Short mmCIF file of C-alpha atoms and ligand atoms in Angstrom, two decimals:
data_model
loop_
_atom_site.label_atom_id
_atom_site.label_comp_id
_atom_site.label_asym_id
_atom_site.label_seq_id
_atom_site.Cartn_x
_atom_site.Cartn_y
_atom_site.Cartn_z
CA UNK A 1 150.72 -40.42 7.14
CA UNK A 2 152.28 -42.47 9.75
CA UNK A 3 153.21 -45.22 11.69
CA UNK A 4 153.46 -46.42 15.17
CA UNK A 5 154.11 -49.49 17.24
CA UNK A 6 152.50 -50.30 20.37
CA UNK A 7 154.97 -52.06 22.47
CA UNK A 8 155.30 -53.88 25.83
CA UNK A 9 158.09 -52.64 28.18
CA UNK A 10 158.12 -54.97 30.70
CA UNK A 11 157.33 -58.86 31.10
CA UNK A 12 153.96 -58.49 29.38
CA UNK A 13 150.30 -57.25 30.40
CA UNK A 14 150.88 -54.31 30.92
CA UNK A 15 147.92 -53.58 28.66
CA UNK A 16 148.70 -53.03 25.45
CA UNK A 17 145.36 -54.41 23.80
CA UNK A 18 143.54 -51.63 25.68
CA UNK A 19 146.26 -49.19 23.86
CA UNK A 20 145.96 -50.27 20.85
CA UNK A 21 142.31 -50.20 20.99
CA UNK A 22 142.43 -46.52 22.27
CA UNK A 23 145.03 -45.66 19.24
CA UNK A 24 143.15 -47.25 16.37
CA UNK A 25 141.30 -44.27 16.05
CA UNK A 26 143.65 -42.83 14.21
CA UNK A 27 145.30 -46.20 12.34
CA UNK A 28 143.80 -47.29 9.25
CA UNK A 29 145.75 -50.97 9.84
CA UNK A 30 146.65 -52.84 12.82
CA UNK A 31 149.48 -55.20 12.27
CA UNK A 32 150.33 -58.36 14.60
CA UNK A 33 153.70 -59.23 13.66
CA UNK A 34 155.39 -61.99 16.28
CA UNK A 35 153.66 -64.30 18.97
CA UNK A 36 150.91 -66.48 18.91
CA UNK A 37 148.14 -67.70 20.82
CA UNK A 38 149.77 -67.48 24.13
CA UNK A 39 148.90 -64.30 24.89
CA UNK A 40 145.74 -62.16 25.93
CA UNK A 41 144.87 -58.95 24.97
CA UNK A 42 142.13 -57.52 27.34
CA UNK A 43 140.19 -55.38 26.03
CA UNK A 44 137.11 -53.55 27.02
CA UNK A 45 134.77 -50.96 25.19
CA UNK A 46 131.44 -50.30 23.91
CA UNK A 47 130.71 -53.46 22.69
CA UNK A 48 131.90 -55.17 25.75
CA UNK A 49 134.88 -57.36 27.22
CA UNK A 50 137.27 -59.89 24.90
CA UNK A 51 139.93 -61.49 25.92
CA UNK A 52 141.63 -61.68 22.39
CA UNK A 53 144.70 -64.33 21.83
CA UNK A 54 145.95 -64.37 18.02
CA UNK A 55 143.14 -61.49 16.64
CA UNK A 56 144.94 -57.95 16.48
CA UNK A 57 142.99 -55.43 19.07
CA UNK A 58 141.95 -53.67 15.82
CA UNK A 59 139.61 -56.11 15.15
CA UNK A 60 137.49 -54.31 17.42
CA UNK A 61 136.46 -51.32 15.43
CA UNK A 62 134.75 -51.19 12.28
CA UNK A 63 137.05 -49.79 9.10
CA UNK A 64 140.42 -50.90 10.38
CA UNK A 65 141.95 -53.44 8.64
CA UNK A 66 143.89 -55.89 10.35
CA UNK A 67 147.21 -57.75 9.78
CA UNK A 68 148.83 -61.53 10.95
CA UNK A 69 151.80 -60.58 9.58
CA UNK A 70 154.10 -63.42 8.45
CA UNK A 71 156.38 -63.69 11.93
CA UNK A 72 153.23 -64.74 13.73
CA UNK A 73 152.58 -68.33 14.92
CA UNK A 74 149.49 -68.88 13.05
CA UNK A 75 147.47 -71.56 14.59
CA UNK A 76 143.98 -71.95 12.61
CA UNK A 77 142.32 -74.18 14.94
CA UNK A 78 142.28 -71.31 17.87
CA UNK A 79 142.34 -68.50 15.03
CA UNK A 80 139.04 -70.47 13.84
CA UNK A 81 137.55 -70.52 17.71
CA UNK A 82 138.94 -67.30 18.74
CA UNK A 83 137.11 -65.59 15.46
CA UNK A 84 134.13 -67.29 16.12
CA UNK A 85 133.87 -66.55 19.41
CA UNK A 86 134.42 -62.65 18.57
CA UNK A 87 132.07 -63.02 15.52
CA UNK A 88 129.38 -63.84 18.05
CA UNK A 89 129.39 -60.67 19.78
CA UNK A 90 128.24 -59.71 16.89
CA UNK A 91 132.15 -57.84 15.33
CA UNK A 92 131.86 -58.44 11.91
CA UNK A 93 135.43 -60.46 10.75
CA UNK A 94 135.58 -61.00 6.87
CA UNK A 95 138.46 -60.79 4.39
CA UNK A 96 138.13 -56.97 4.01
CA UNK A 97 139.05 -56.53 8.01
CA UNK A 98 141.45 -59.66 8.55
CA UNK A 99 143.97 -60.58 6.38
CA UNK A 100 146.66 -63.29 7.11
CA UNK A 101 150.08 -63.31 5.74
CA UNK A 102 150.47 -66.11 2.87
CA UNK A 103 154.21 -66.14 4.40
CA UNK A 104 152.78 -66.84 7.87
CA UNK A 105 154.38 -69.97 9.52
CA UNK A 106 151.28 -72.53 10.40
CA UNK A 107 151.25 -73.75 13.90
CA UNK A 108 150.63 -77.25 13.68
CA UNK A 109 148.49 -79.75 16.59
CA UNK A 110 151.82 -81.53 17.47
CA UNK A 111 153.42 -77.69 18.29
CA UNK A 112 150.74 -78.44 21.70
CA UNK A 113 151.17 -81.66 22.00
CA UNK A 114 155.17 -80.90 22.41
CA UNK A 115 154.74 -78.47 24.62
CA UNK A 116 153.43 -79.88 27.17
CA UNK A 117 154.99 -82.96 26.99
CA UNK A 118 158.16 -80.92 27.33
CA UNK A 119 157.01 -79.53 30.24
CA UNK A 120 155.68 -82.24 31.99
CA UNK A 121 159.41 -83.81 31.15
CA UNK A 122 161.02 -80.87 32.71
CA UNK A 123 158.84 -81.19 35.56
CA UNK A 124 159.78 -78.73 38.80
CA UNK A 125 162.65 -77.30 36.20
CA UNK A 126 159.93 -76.22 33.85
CA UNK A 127 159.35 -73.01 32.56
CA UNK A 128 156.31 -72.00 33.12
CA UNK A 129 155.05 -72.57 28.88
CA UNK A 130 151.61 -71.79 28.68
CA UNK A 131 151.16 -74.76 26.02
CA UNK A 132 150.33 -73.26 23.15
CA UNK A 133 152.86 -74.56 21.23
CA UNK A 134 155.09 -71.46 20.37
CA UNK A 135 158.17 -72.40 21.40
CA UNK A 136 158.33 -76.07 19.13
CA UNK A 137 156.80 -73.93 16.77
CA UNK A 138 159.37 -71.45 16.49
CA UNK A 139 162.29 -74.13 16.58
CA UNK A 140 160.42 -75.79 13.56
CA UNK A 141 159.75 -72.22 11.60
CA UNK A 142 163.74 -72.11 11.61
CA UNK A 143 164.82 -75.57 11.36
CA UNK A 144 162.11 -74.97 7.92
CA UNK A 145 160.29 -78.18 9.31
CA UNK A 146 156.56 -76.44 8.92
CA UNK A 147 154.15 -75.18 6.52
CA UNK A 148 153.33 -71.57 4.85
CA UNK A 149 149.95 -70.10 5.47
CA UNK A 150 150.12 -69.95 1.39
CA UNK A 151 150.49 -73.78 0.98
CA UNK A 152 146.94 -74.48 2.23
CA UNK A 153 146.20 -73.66 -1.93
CA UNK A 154 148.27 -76.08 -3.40
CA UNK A 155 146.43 -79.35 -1.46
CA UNK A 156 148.70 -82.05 -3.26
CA UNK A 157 151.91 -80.44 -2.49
CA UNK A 158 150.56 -79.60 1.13
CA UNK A 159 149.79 -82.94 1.79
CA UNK A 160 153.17 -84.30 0.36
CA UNK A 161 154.64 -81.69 2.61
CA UNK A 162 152.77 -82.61 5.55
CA UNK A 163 153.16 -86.59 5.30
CA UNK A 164 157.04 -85.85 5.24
CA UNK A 165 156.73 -83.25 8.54
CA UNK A 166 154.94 -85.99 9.98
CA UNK A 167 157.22 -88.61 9.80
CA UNK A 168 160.42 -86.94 11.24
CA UNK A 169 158.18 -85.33 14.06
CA UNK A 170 156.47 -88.95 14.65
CA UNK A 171 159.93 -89.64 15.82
CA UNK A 172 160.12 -87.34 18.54
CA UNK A 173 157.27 -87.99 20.03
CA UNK A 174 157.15 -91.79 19.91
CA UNK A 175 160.53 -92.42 20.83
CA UNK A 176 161.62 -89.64 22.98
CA UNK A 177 158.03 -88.77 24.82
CA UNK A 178 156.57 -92.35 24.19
CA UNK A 179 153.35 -90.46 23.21
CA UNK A 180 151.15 -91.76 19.66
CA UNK A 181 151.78 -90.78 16.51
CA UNK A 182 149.89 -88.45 14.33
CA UNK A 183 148.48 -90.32 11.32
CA UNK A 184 147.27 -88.33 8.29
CA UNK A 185 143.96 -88.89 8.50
CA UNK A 186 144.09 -86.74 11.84
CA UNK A 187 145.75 -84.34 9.93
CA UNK A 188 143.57 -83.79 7.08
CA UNK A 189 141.03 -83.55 9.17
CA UNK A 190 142.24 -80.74 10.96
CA UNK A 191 142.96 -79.17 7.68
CA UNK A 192 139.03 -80.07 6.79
CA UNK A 193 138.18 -78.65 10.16
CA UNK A 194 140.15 -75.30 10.59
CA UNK A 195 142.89 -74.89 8.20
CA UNK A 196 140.03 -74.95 4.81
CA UNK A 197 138.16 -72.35 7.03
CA UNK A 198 140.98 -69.94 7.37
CA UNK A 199 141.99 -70.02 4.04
CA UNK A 200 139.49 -67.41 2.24
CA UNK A 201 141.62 -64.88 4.94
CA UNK A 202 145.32 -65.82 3.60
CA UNK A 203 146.62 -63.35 1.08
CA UNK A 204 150.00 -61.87 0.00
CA UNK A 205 149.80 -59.06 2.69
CA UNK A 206 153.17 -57.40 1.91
CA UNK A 207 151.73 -56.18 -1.15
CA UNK A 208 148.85 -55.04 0.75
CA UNK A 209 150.57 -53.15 3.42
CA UNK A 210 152.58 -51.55 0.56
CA UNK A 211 150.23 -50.44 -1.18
CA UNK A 212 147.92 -48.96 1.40
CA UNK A 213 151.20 -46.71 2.82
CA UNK A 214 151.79 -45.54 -0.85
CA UNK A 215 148.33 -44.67 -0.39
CA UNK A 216 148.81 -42.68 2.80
CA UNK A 217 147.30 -45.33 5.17
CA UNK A 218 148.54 -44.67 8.70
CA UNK A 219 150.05 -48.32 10.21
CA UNK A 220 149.89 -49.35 13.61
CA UNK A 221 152.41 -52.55 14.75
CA UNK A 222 150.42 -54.24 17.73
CA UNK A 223 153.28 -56.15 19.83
CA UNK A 224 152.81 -59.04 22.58
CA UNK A 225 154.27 -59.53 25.75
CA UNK A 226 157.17 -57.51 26.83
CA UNK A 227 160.91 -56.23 26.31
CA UNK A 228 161.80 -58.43 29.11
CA UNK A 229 160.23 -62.06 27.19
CA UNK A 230 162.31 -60.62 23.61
CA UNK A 231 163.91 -63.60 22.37
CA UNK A 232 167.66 -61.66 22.23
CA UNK A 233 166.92 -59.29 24.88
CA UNK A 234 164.78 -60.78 27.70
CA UNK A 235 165.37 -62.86 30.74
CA UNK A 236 166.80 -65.83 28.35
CA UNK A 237 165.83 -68.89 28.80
CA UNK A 238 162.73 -67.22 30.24
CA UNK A 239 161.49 -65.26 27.51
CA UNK A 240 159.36 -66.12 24.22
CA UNK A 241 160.74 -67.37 20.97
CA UNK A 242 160.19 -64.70 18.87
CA UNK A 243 161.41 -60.99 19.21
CA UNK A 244 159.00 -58.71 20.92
CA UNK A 245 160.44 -55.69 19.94
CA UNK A 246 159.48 -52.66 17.82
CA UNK A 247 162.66 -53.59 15.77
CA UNK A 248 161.42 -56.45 14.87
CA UNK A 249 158.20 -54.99 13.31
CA UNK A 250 159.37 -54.73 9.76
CA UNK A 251 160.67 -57.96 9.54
CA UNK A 252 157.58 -59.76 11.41
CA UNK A 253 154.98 -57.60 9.20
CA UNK A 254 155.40 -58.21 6.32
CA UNK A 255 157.26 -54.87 5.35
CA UNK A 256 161.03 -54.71 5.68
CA UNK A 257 161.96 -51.03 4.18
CA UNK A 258 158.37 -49.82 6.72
CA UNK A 259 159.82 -46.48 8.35
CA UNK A 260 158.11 -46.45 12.19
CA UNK A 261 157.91 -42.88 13.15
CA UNK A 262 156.93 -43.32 16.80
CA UNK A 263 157.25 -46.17 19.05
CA UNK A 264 154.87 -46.35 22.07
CA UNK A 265 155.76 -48.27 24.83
CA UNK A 266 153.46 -49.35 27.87
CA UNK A 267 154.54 -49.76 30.93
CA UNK A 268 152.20 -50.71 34.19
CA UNK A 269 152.20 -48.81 37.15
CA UNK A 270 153.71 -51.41 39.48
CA UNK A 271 154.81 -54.90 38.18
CA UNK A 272 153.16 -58.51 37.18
CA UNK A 273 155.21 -61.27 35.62
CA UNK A 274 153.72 -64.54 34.70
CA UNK A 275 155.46 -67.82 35.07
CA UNK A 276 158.67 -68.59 36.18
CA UNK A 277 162.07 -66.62 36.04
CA UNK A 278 163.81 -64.09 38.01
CA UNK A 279 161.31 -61.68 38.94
CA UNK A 280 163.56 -59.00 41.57
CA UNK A 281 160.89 -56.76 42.44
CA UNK A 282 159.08 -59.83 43.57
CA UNK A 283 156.42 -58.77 46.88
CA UNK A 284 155.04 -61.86 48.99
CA UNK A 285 152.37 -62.74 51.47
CA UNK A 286 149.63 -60.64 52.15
CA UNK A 287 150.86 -56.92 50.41
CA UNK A 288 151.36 -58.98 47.34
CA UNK A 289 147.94 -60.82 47.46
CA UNK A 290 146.61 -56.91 48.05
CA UNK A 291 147.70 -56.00 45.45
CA UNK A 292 146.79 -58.57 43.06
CA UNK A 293 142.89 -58.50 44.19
CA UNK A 294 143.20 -54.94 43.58
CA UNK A 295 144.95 -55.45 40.03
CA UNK A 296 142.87 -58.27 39.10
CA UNK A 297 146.19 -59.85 38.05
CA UNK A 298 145.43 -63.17 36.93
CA UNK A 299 146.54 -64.29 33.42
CA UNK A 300 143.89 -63.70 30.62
CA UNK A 301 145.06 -67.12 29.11
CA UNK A 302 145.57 -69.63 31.91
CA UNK A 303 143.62 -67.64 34.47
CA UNK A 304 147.08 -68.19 37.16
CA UNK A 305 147.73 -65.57 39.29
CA UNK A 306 150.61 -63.39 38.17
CA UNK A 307 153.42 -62.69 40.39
CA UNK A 308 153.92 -59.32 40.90
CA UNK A 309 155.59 -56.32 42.63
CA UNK A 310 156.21 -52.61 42.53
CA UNK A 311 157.74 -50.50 39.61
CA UNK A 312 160.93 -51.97 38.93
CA UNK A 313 162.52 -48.49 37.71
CA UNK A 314 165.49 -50.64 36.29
CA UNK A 315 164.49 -53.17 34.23
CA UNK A 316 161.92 -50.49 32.91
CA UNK A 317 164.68 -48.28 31.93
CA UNK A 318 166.30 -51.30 29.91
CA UNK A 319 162.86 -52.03 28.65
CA UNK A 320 162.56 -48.36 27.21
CA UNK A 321 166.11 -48.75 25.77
CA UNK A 322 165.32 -51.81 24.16
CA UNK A 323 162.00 -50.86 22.12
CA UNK A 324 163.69 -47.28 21.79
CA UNK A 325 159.95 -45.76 23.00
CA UNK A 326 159.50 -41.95 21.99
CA UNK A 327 156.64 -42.08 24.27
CA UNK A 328 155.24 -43.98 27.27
CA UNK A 329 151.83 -44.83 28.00
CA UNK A 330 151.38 -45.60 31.04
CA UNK A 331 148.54 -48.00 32.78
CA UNK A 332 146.64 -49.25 35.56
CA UNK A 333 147.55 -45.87 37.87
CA UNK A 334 143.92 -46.16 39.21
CA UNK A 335 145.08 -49.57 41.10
CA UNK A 336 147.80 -48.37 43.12
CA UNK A 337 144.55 -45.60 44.91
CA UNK A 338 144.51 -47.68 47.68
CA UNK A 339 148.03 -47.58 49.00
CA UNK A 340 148.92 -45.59 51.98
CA UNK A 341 152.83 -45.52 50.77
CA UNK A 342 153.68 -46.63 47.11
CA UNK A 343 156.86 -48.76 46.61
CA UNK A 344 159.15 -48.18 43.98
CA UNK A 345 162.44 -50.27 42.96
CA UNK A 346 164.75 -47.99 42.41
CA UNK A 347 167.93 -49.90 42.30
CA UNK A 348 169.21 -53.32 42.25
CA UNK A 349 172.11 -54.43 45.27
CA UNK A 350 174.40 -56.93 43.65
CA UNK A 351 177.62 -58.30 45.61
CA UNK A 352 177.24 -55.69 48.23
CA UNK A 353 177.28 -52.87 45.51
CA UNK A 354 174.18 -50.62 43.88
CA UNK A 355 173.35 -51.12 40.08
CA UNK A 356 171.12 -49.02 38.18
CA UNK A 357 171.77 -50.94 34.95
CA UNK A 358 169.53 -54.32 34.13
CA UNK A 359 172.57 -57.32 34.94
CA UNK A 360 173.04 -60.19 32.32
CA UNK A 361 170.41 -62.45 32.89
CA UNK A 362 172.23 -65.19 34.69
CA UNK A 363 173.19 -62.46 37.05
CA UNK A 364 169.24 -61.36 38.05
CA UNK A 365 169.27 -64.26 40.88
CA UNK A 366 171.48 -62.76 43.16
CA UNK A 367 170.33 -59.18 42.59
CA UNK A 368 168.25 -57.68 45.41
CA UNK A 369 166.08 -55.04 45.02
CA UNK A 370 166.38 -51.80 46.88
CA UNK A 371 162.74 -50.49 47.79
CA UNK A 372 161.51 -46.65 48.02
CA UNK A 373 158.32 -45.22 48.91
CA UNK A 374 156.02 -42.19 47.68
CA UNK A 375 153.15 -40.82 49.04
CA UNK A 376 149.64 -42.48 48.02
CA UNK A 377 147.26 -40.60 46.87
CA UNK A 378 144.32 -42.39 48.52
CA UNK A 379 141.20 -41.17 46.71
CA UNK A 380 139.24 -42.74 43.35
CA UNK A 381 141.57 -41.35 40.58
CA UNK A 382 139.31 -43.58 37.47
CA UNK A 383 137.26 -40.63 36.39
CA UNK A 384 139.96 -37.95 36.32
CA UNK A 385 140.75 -36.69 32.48
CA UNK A 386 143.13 -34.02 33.05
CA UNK A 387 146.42 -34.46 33.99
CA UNK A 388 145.85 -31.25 36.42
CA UNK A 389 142.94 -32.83 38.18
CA UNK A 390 145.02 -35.93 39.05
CA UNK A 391 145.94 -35.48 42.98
CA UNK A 392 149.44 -34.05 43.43
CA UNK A 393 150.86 -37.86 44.66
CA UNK A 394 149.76 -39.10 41.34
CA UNK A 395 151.42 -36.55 39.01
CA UNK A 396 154.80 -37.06 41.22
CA UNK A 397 154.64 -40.50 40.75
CA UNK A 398 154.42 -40.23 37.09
CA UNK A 399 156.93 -37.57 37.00
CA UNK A 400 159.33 -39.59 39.07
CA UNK A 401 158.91 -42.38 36.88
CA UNK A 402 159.43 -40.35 33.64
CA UNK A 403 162.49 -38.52 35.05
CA UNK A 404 164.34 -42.22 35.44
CA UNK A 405 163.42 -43.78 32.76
CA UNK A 406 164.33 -40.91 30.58
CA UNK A 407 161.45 -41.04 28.29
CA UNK A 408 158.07 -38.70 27.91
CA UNK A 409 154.89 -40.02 29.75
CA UNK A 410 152.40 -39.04 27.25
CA UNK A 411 149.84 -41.44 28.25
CA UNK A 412 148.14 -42.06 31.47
CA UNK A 413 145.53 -45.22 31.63
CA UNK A 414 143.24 -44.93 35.06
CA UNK A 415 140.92 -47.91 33.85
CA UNK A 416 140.35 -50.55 31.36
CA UNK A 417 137.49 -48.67 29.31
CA UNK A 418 138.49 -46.72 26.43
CA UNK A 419 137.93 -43.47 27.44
CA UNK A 420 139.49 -43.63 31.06
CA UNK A 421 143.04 -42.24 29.34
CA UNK A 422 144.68 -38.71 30.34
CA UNK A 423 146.36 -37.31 27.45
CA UNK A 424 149.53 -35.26 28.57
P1 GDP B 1 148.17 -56.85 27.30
O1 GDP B 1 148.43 -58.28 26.97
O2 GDP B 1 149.41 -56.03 27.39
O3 GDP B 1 147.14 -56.23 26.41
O4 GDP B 1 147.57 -56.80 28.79
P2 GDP B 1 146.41 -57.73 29.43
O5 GDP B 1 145.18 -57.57 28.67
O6 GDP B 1 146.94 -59.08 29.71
O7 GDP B 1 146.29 -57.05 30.87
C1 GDP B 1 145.90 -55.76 31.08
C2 GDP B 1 144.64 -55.78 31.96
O8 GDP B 1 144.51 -54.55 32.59
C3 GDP B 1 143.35 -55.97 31.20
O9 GDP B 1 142.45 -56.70 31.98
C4 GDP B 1 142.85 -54.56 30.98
O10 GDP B 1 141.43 -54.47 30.85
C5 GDP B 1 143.29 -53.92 32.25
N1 GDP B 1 143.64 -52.51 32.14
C6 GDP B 1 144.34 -51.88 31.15
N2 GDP B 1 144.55 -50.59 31.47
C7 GDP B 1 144.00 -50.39 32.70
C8 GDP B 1 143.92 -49.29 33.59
O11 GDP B 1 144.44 -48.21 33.33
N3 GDP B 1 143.29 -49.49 34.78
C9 GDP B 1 142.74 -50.68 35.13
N4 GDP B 1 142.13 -50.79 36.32
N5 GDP B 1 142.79 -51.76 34.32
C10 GDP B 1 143.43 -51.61 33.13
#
């Protein structure tokens, strides 16, 4: 028996879905525990290509049970449309393979609405929210000002609880962002609509998880987006609201006293970033639109094009520290095969002095990046299996990479299908 989290080490997409997928092989459960919707998981296999938002990537093969564990922003409109959607590709989702926390936080149609009236208050200032509602659904989750997957049972006392929410938040939204006011018919038909739909899938999933580890079930902890977008870690106020971090796993589960034996963090060859924020790395013009095409780097939410850059050796050393990996997979090699000389950020320069060690996140504007380069490789790399077979430019890279970021490479990803993965 044991357990694992699958982790992101650096601002997200780096392609954890297509870990997890690879790893659930050998995990009995696959357990979601922070984040919502506003995320993609790309994931591609025998059965084809998902893009999957609030579904853990376990969900994909048959026998694995999997877990919306209660620090997730459960939203059961786009759970009900996302499982749909999935269902129709003919994956089988039923109560046996998906089960939802009863402690899960519901995400709630005004969570959107605030959003992106937010950001269309904030204007050029904004920060780049992909309007799904998480962050005025996390602020409501603490302030206690939203439901509990569980209270979709007791209808009375739901709708009490609702008509209540709805007043105080009918506040905010007529009189700060002039927009209309939710009325409870609206809201009873969403629960009619989604929330009654859902409900067959909400159980008390603590006692589940519990139970299958006394019974030797292996547990894997499926994380979204990045060290860099944690909550308490990340490039505050850019980051999420919720903690991104393998630390966070027991907590977000379901299952405080959980012991996580090994904590796999993936890390991308070069480096994307989506939205706004300080981004140091950052490459322009036409080598960054070169590299994007190649990359494909275009968000598997929004579809925007991700900003992106080489290896920024830093901030993925502070990303390491901050999961505490004990092993790095790493991804998307195969992209960086058409590069004569590979750039790597190696250091930052910060008031005319070199750092090595990720500044306070006020502090990331004025850092400059200092840029080395490594031979390419310059030959099709996706159907190599062996770590020996990889050209000798390749396994440098990766050693070079390793050797700064002071933690084992164990994985290397050279495509997005499940089987393109050299074990080292
Ligand atoms: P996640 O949110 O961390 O799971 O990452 P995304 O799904 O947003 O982005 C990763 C993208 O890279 C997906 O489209 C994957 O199919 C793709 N991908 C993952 N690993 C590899 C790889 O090794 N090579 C290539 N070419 N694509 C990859």
């Amino acid at each position: 028996m044991s357990n694992c989290a699958v982790v992101g080490i650096n601002w997200g997409d780096e392609g954890k879905g297509r870990m997890v997928d690879y790893f659930t092989e050998n995990y009995d459960i696959v357990v979601r525990f922070q984040g919502g919707g506003n995320a993609g998981h790309t994931v591609i296999n025998g059965l084809g290509k998902f893009a999957l938002h609030l579904l853990p990537s376990g969900i994909l093969r048959s026998g694995v049970v999997n877990v919306l564990g209660n620090g997730v922003a459960v939203d059961p409109e786009n759970l009900w449309i996302e499982m749909q959607e999935v269902m129709s590709r003919g994956v089988a989702i039923t109560p046996d393979n998906l089960k939802i926390s009863d402690r899960a936080s519901i995400l709630i149609p005004w969570h959107r609405d605030m959003d992106e009236l937010e950001e269309m208050r904030l204007a050029d200032k904004k920060y780049g929210s992909t309007k799904q509602g998480i962050a005025p659904f996390y602020s409501d989750k603490y302030q206690k000002k939203t439901i509990l997957a569980g209270e979709l049972f007791y209808s009375e006392e739901l709708k009490e609880h609702l008509a209540d929410l709805m007043e105080w938040k009918n506040l905010t939204l007529t009189k700060v962002y002039g927009a209309k006011p939710y009325t409870m018919e609206k809201l009873e038909k969403w629960i009619e609509d989604y929330c009654d739909r859902i409900k067959p899938f909400i159980c008390d999933t603590s006692a589940f998880l519990k139970n299958a580890q006394n019974s030797g079930k292996n547990i894997l902890f499926e994380a979204q987006l990045g060290s860099l977008r944690d909550l308490d870690y990340g490039i505050y106020p850019y980051t999420t609201s919720s903690n991104t971090t393998a630390a966070y796993a027991p907590i977000g589960s379901g299952f405080p006293g959980v012991k996580i034996d090994e904590v796999i963090g993936v890390v991308k060859a070069y480096s994307t970033c989506v939205g706004e924020g300080p981004f140091v790395c950052e490459m322009f013009g036409s080598e960054a639109e070169e590299l994007r095409k190649n990359g494909f780097e275009y968000g598997a939410k929004t579809g925007r094009p991700r900003r992106v850059g080489p290896i920024d050796i830093v901030a993925t050393k502070y990303g390491v520290e901050v999961q505490a990996a004990t092993a790095i997979a790493i991804t998307k090699l195969d992209v960086l095969s058409y590069m004569d000389k590979i750039p790597v950020c190696t250091r930052y320069i910060q008031n005319d002095r070199m750092i090595d060690r990720f500044p306070f996140p006020a502090a990331l504007k004025s850092a400059k990046p200092v840029i080395e380069y490594f031979d390419g490789w310059k030959c099709d790399i996706s159907g190599v299996r062996k770590w020996e077979d990889l050209p000798k430019e390749a396994r440098e890279y990766v050693t070079f990479i390793e050797e700064q970021i002071c933690c084992p490479i164990k994985y290397v990803s050279v495509g997005p299908e499940r089987e393109s993965i050299i074990i080292r």
